[in-house]
Tab-separated table of C-alpha atoms in Angstrom:
chain	number	residue	atom	x	y	z
G	46	MET	CA	154.133	121.134	115.064
G	47	ARG	CA	151.550	118.599	116.258
G	48	THR	CA	148.996	120.220	113.992
G	49	PHE	CA	151.406	119.907	111.054
G	50	PHE	CA	151.984	116.170	111.627
G	51	ARG	CA	148.266	115.549	112.215
G	52	ALA	CA	147.553	117.182	108.851
G	53	LEU	CA	150.175	115.006	107.186
G	54	ALA	CA	148.609	111.882	108.746
G	55	VAL	CA	145.109	112.824	107.541
G	56	ALA	CA	146.418	113.583	104.052
G	57	GLY	CA	148.199	110.238	103.962
G	58	ALA	CA	145.083	108.385	105.080
G	59	LEU	CA	142.984	110.085	102.419
G	60	ALA	CA	145.538	109.261	99.745
G	61	THR	CA	145.599	105.615	100.842
G	62	SER	CA	141.811	105.311	100.944
G	63	ALA	CA	141.528	106.871	97.491
G	64	ALA	CA	143.757	104.094	96.140
G	65	ILE	CA	141.403	101.377	97.486
G	66	PRO	CA	138.714	100.328	94.962
G	67	ALA	CA	135.064	101.008	95.815
G	68	PHE	CA	133.436	98.246	97.874
G	69	ALA	CA	131.560	95.752	95.682
G	70	GLN	CA	128.345	94.752	97.392
G	71	ASP	CA	127.928	91.070	98.190
G	72	ILE	CA	124.427	89.591	97.954
G	73	LYS	CA	124.167	86.507	100.164
G	74	VAL	CA	121.361	84.061	99.298
G	75	GLY	CA	120.192	81.212	101.551
G	76	LEU	CA	118.489	78.245	99.827
G	77	SER	CA	116.820	75.089	101.147
G	78	LEU	CA	117.810	72.602	98.476
G	79	PRO	CA	121.258	71.074	97.927
G	80	GLU	CA	123.237	72.252	94.922
G	81	GLY	CA	122.784	70.365	91.661
G	82	MET	CA	119.220	69.028	92.081
G	83	ALA	CA	118.225	68.854	88.420
G	84	ASP	CA	114.589	68.021	89.168
G	85	PHE	CA	114.271	71.246	91.140
G	86	ASP	CA	116.317	73.565	88.970
G	87	PHE	CA	113.320	75.871	88.593
G	88	ILE	CA	114.170	77.034	92.137
G	89	ASN	CA	117.958	76.753	92.442
G	90	GLY	CA	118.413	77.540	88.760
G	91	MET	CA	116.392	80.713	89.190
G	92	TYR	CA	118.879	82.022	91.752
G	93	GLU	CA	121.811	80.789	89.681
G	94	THR	CA	120.414	82.735	86.716
G	95	PHE	CA	120.085	85.788	88.954
G	96	LYS	CA	123.692	85.385	90.100
G	97	ALA	CA	125.033	85.049	86.551
G	98	GLU	CA	123.171	88.140	85.359
G	99	VAL	CA	124.174	90.311	88.317
G	100	GLU	CA	127.852	89.360	88.167
G	101	ALA	CA	128.006	89.750	84.388
G	102	ASN	CA	126.611	93.270	84.497
G	103	SER	CA	128.039	94.829	87.674
G	104	ASP	CA	130.819	94.565	90.250
G	105	MET	CA	128.370	93.012	92.727
G	106	THR	CA	128.816	89.379	93.720
G	107	VAL	CA	126.137	86.846	94.621
G	108	ASP	CA	127.032	84.204	97.214
G	109	ILE	CA	124.553	81.290	97.145
G	110	VAL	CA	124.534	79.059	100.232
G	111	TYR	CA	122.717	75.781	99.528
G	112	GLY	CA	121.137	72.970	101.513
G	113	GLY	CA	119.662	74.916	104.413
G	114	ALA	CA	123.155	75.635	105.754
G	115	LEU	CA	121.958	79.038	106.993
G	116	GLY	CA	119.041	77.583	108.926
G	117	ALA	CA	115.400	76.603	108.455
G	118	PRO	CA	113.227	78.589	106.010
G	119	ASN	CA	111.697	80.819	108.688
G	120	ASP	CA	115.156	81.423	110.179
G	121	ARG	CA	116.476	82.519	106.799
G	122	LEU	CA	113.425	84.713	106.314
G	123	ALA	CA	114.215	86.459	109.607
G	124	GLN	CA	117.858	86.852	108.548
G	125	MET	CA	116.767	88.410	105.256
G	126	ARG	CA	114.497	90.875	107.051
G	127	ARG	CA	117.330	91.889	109.382
G	128	GLY	CA	119.813	92.197	106.521
G	129	VAL	CA	122.093	89.423	107.789
G	130	ILE	CA	121.547	87.909	104.349
G	131	GLN	CA	119.961	89.703	101.430
G	132	MET	CA	117.805	86.969	99.836
G	133	SER	CA	116.260	83.581	100.620
G	134	ASP	CA	113.880	81.145	98.946
G	135	ALA	CA	111.104	81.772	101.488
G	136	ALA	CA	107.854	80.520	99.958
G	137	ASP	CA	104.323	81.750	100.536
G	138	GLY	CA	103.863	79.675	103.695
G	139	ASN	CA	106.940	81.226	105.280
G	140	ILE	CA	105.949	84.741	104.245
G	141	ALA	CA	102.480	84.180	105.744
G	142	THR	CA	104.015	84.078	109.230
G	143	VAL	CA	104.918	87.768	108.912
G	144	PHE	CA	102.457	88.898	106.225
G	145	PRO	CA	99.135	87.011	106.550
G	146	ASP	CA	97.555	88.706	103.516
G	147	ILE	CA	99.671	86.611	101.147
G	148	GLN	CA	97.483	83.616	102.057
G	149	ILE	CA	94.693	85.083	99.933
G	150	LEU	CA	96.541	83.765	96.891
G	151	ASN	CA	96.223	80.239	98.356
G	152	MET	CA	92.447	80.368	98.074
G	153	PRO	CA	91.288	77.111	96.421
G	154	TYR	CA	90.333	77.599	92.785
G	155	LEU	CA	91.205	81.283	92.747
G	156	PHE	CA	93.056	80.529	89.516
G	157	SER	CA	92.022	78.172	86.737
G	158	SER	CA	95.240	78.299	84.723
G	159	VAL	CA	98.911	79.141	85.083
G	160	GLU	CA	98.494	81.960	82.572
G	161	GLN	CA	95.724	83.529	84.654
G	162	ALA	CA	97.756	83.266	87.864
G	163	ARG	CA	100.803	84.875	86.261
G	164	ALA	CA	98.709	87.703	84.818
G	165	VAL	CA	97.254	88.524	88.247
G	166	LEU	CA	100.625	88.379	89.996
G	167	ASP	CA	102.303	90.474	87.311
G	168	GLY	CA	99.422	92.956	87.211
G	169	ALA	CA	98.011	95.668	89.458
G	170	PHE	CA	96.879	93.283	92.203
G	171	GLY	CA	100.274	91.586	92.466
G	172	ASP	CA	102.036	94.951	92.449
G	173	ALA	CA	99.838	96.299	95.260
G	174	LEU	CA	100.323	93.147	97.335
G	175	ALA	CA	104.083	93.338	96.793
G	176	GLU	CA	104.163	96.962	97.949
G	177	ALA	CA	102.173	96.111	101.089
G	178	LEU	CA	104.581	93.247	101.778
G	179	ARG	CA	107.556	95.601	101.422
G	180	GLU	CA	106.049	98.188	103.767
G	181	GLU	CA	105.172	95.643	106.458
G	182	THR	CA	108.172	93.308	106.311
G	183	GLY	CA	111.057	95.169	104.672
G	184	ILE	CA	111.160	92.627	101.832
G	185	LYS	CA	111.060	93.971	98.292
G	186	VAL	CA	109.433	91.610	95.794
G	187	LEU	CA	111.476	91.445	92.587
G	188	GLY	CA	109.022	89.045	90.942
G	189	TRP	CA	106.752	86.062	91.586
G	190	TRP	CA	108.058	82.546	90.968
G	191	GLU	CA	106.172	79.259	90.759
G	192	SER	CA	106.892	75.769	92.013
G	193	GLY	CA	105.585	73.249	89.516
G	194	GLY	CA	102.304	74.989	88.741
G	195	PHE	CA	99.246	73.637	90.571
G	196	LYS	CA	98.797	71.242	93.481
G	197	HIS	CA	96.692	68.093	92.995
G	198	PHE	CA	95.336	65.308	95.193
G	199	SER	CA	96.755	61.798	95.129
G	200	ALA	CA	95.424	58.873	97.149
G	201	SER	CA	95.224	55.130	97.564
G	202	THR	CA	91.801	55.217	95.839
G	203	PRO	CA	90.546	57.239	92.842
G	204	ILE	CA	89.286	60.775	93.500
G	205	ALA	CA	86.896	61.906	90.772
G	206	THR	CA	84.268	63.763	92.815
G	207	PRO	CA	84.134	65.491	96.217
G	208	ALA	CA	82.321	62.443	97.587
G	209	ASP	CA	85.414	60.327	96.902
G	210	MET	CA	87.295	62.247	99.600
G	211	GLU	CA	84.900	61.052	102.300
G	212	GLY	CA	86.753	59.198	105.050
G	213	LEU	CA	90.252	59.577	103.597
G	214	LYS	CA	93.179	60.634	105.774
G	215	MET	CA	94.994	63.362	103.847
G	216	ARG	CA	98.374	64.890	104.565
G	217	VAL	CA	98.001	68.661	104.248
G	218	LEU	CA	99.634	71.531	106.116
G	219	GLY	CA	98.148	74.762	107.428
G	220	PRO	CA	94.545	75.828	108.039
G	221	LEU	CA	93.932	77.014	104.487
G	222	ALA	CA	94.633	73.479	103.271
G	223	THR	CA	93.133	71.645	106.246
G	224	ILE	CA	89.733	73.343	106.373
G	225	PRO	CA	88.769	72.723	102.700
G	226	VAL	CA	89.909	69.090	102.914
G	227	GLU	CA	87.806	68.537	106.007
G	228	ALA	CA	84.856	70.190	104.262
G	229	LEU	CA	85.178	67.452	101.626
G	230	GLY	CA	84.737	64.846	104.359
G	231	ALA	CA	88.373	63.844	104.759
G	232	SER	CA	90.494	64.132	107.878
G	233	ALA	CA	93.693	66.153	107.780
G	234	ALA	CA	97.042	65.033	109.178
G	235	PRO	CA	100.057	67.380	109.490
G	236	VAL	CA	102.746	64.898	108.457
G	237	ALA	CA	106.240	66.348	107.967
G	238	PHE	CA	107.438	66.296	104.368
G	239	SER	CA	110.410	64.117	105.347
G	240	GLU	CA	107.952	61.505	106.661
G	241	LEU	CA	105.457	61.678	103.791
G	242	TYR	CA	106.655	58.688	101.756
G	243	THR	CA	106.744	56.341	104.770
G	244	SER	CA	103.399	57.597	106.091
G	245	LEU	CA	101.748	56.871	102.746
G	246	LYS	CA	103.427	53.497	102.428
G	247	THR	CA	102.353	52.353	105.899
G	248	GLY	CA	98.830	53.778	105.693
G	249	VAL	CA	99.253	56.456	108.344
G	250	VAL	CA	97.654	58.678	105.704
G	251	ASP	CA	95.814	57.753	102.503
G	252	GLY	CA	96.756	60.695	100.335
G	253	GLN	CA	98.343	64.126	99.972
G	254	ASP	CA	98.525	67.205	97.748
G	255	ASN	CA	101.528	68.552	95.880
G	256	SER	CA	102.503	69.511	92.371
G	257	VAL	CA	103.131	66.518	90.107
G	258	THR	CA	106.802	67.517	89.948
G	259	VAL	CA	107.133	67.150	93.732
G	260	PHE	CA	105.030	63.952	93.614
G	261	ASN	CA	107.647	62.403	91.297
G	262	LEU	CA	110.675	63.910	92.993
G	263	VAL	CA	110.023	62.021	96.227
G	264	LYS	CA	108.840	58.904	94.347
G	265	LEU	CA	105.266	58.993	95.573
G	266	TYR	CA	104.349	57.006	92.444
G	267	GLU	CA	105.672	54.008	94.377
G	268	VAL	CA	103.087	54.420	97.149
G	269	GLN	CA	100.199	56.325	95.520
G	270	PRO	CA	98.395	54.505	92.697
G	271	HIS	CA	95.955	57.318	91.914
G	272	LEU	CA	96.547	60.964	91.026
G	273	SER	CA	93.679	63.363	90.326
G	274	LEU	CA	94.520	66.596	88.538
G	275	THR	CA	92.279	68.732	90.714
G	276	GLY	CA	94.477	71.812	90.321
G	277	HIS	CA	93.043	73.320	93.477
G	278	THR	CA	95.938	75.593	94.546
G	279	TYR	CA	98.649	77.445	92.618
G	280	ALA	CA	102.150	76.957	94.061
G	281	PHE	CA	104.089	80.239	94.075
G	282	GLY	CA	106.528	82.381	96.010
G	283	PRO	CA	108.057	85.859	95.963
G	284	LEU	CA	111.590	86.476	94.700
G	285	GLY	CA	112.472	88.862	97.516
G	286	ILE	CA	115.418	90.973	98.597
G	287	ASN	CA	116.072	93.023	101.724
G	288	ASP	CA	114.588	96.420	100.899
G	289	GLY	CA	117.108	98.397	102.951
G	290	PHE	CA	119.954	96.811	101.006
G	291	PHE	CA	118.258	97.400	97.645
G	292	SER	CA	117.327	100.998	98.462
G	293	GLY	CA	120.925	101.728	99.452
G	294	LEU	CA	122.263	100.846	96.004
G	295	ASP	CA	122.739	103.410	93.277
G	296	GLU	CA	120.252	103.478	90.416
G	297	ASP	CA	122.520	101.577	88.023
G	298	LYS	CA	122.900	98.660	90.425
G	299	GLN	CA	119.191	98.644	91.190
G	300	ALA	CA	118.546	98.401	87.454
G	301	VAL	CA	120.976	95.466	87.186
G	302	ILE	CA	119.171	93.640	89.992
G	303	MET	CA	115.733	94.246	88.453
G	304	ALA	CA	116.914	93.005	85.039
G	305	ALA	CA	118.538	89.947	86.640
G	306	ALA	CA	115.315	89.216	88.531
G	307	GLU	CA	113.310	89.391	85.301
G	308	ALA	CA	115.664	86.889	83.660
G	309	ALA	CA	115.485	84.650	86.741
G	310	ILE	CA	111.668	84.645	86.820
G	311	THR	CA	111.539	83.857	83.095
G	312	PHE	CA	113.890	80.906	83.670
G	313	ASN	CA	111.809	79.733	86.630
G	314	ARG	CA	108.473	79.850	84.847
G	315	ASP	CA	109.724	78.263	81.631
G	316	THR	CA	111.409	75.465	83.566
G	317	SER	CA	108.470	74.972	85.932
G	318	SER	CA	106.036	74.606	83.020
G	319	ALA	CA	108.307	72.157	81.206
G	320	LYS	CA	108.808	70.058	84.335
G	321	ASP	CA	105.076	70.038	85.140
G	322	SER	CA	104.112	68.903	81.640
G	323	ALA	CA	106.682	66.119	81.589
G	324	ALA	CA	105.840	65.080	85.152
G	325	VAL	CA	102.337	63.855	84.280
G	326	ASP	CA	103.690	61.541	81.588
G	327	PHE	CA	106.409	60.321	83.958
G	328	ALA	CA	103.836	59.458	86.644
G	329	ARG	CA	101.783	57.495	84.108
G	330	GLU	CA	104.873	55.651	82.900
G	331	ASN	CA	105.491	54.598	86.504
G	332	GLY	CA	102.080	52.989	86.903
G	333	VAL	CA	100.019	55.824	88.347
G	334	GLU	CA	96.430	56.165	87.165
G	335	VAL	CA	96.170	59.870	86.344
G	336	LEU	CA	92.643	61.235	86.258
G	337	GLU	CA	92.170	64.497	84.371
G	338	LEU	CA	89.147	66.413	85.644
G	339	ASP	CA	87.019	68.541	83.334
G	340	ASP	CA	85.749	72.011	84.257
G	341	ALA	CA	82.494	70.661	85.695
G	342	ALA	CA	84.323	68.250	87.991
G	343	LYS	CA	86.658	71.002	89.211
G	344	ALA	CA	83.677	73.288	89.786
G	345	ALA	CA	82.169	70.655	92.079
G	346	PHE	CA	85.337	70.666	94.203
G	347	ALA	CA	85.459	74.469	94.178
G	348	GLU	CA	81.852	74.683	95.371
G	349	VAL	CA	82.811	72.854	98.556
G	350	MET	CA	86.362	74.064	99.116
G	351	GLN	CA	86.300	77.755	98.287
G	352	PRO	CA	83.525	79.079	100.579
G	353	VAL	CA	85.056	77.626	103.762
G	354	ALA	CA	88.477	78.949	102.757
G	355	ILE	CA	87.072	82.436	102.171
G	356	GLU	CA	85.310	82.342	105.533
G	357	TRP	CA	88.598	81.471	107.254
G	358	LEU	CA	90.498	84.147	105.337
G	359	ARG	CA	88.024	86.879	106.324
G	360	GLU	CA	88.794	86.113	109.965
G	361	ASN	CA	92.531	85.638	109.697
G	362	VAL	CA	94.081	88.077	107.210
G	363	ASP	CA	94.876	91.695	107.985
G	364	THR	CA	93.077	93.136	104.961
G	365	PRO	CA	89.880	91.160	104.217
G	366	ALA	CA	88.953	93.557	101.388
G	367	LEU	CA	91.797	92.015	99.384
G	368	ILE	CA	89.839	88.755	99.123
G	369	ASP	CA	87.220	90.252	96.843
G	370	GLU	CA	89.899	92.229	95.008
G	371	ALA	CA	91.808	89.018	94.277
G	372	ILE	CA	88.664	87.282	93.013
G	373	SER	CA	87.883	90.293	90.835
G	374	ALA	CA	91.440	90.442	89.480
G	375	ALA	CA	91.361	86.734	88.637
G	376	GLY	CA	87.985	87.110	86.947
G	377	ALA	CA	89.286	89.947	84.785
G	378	GLU	CA	92.022	87.762	83.296
């Protein structure tokens, strides 16, 4: 009799479970910026594009948590690796803490144009680096995004040649930014981004480097009269997702995510380029003297900055052979 009732109970449970719809996977995304920042929609808007595409083409949902509510960037990176969340806007500097080889792409003057940088990242070199990142960190790269194009130097005095950097106090972060700046004769100061405006205004530092979009966003045109378009470093990041989560999806859902990522990267790059182009004019309109350097002037900066960066990279990345491979890939484009 007990066996009979146990069988009835199992049958009832199976019937009930069959009536429950299949679980729709939730993709949780942790972002740094508050919602609705129009000047930075090439980041937030990229994830919002991803969300719209995924939800329009599957039963998956994408939950975006804005404003650093899930913790600091490195905290969110750790959460993504553990699968607590599935995605975050971890940039190259955050990824470098767990995958040092990504710093090779920060080599000064590795790229001379946005088109060249995108071709390398979207090509064989970028694919191989993405696969190595996945194997070592459990983060699958869905594409490579950019943050306003290239970084440039601004200062309280004009910077037209490497000699103009002599004696300046420059706010830069990380050894791969510090060492080249010091090779130019400047001193480096690791000022927090939240303190950058005040530090420039009070003379704690004389200058800094960021994309022109970021320069305008935090109103550095009010405290930096000179901006030199040195274009020394390309600002980028990986659009990543927890690989265990992605691998556990069926092929149809994986395809939806890949297509959504492609749409998101297209949105990001188009918006980043538009913002960067308009940003230069905006800085000029707000009284900044913008100095556009020709190829010869940039080559003079590269001659000083790149060798010391390469020397540091050879000692501090896991796969030094990738340095020459990156240079070769960039030269082929």
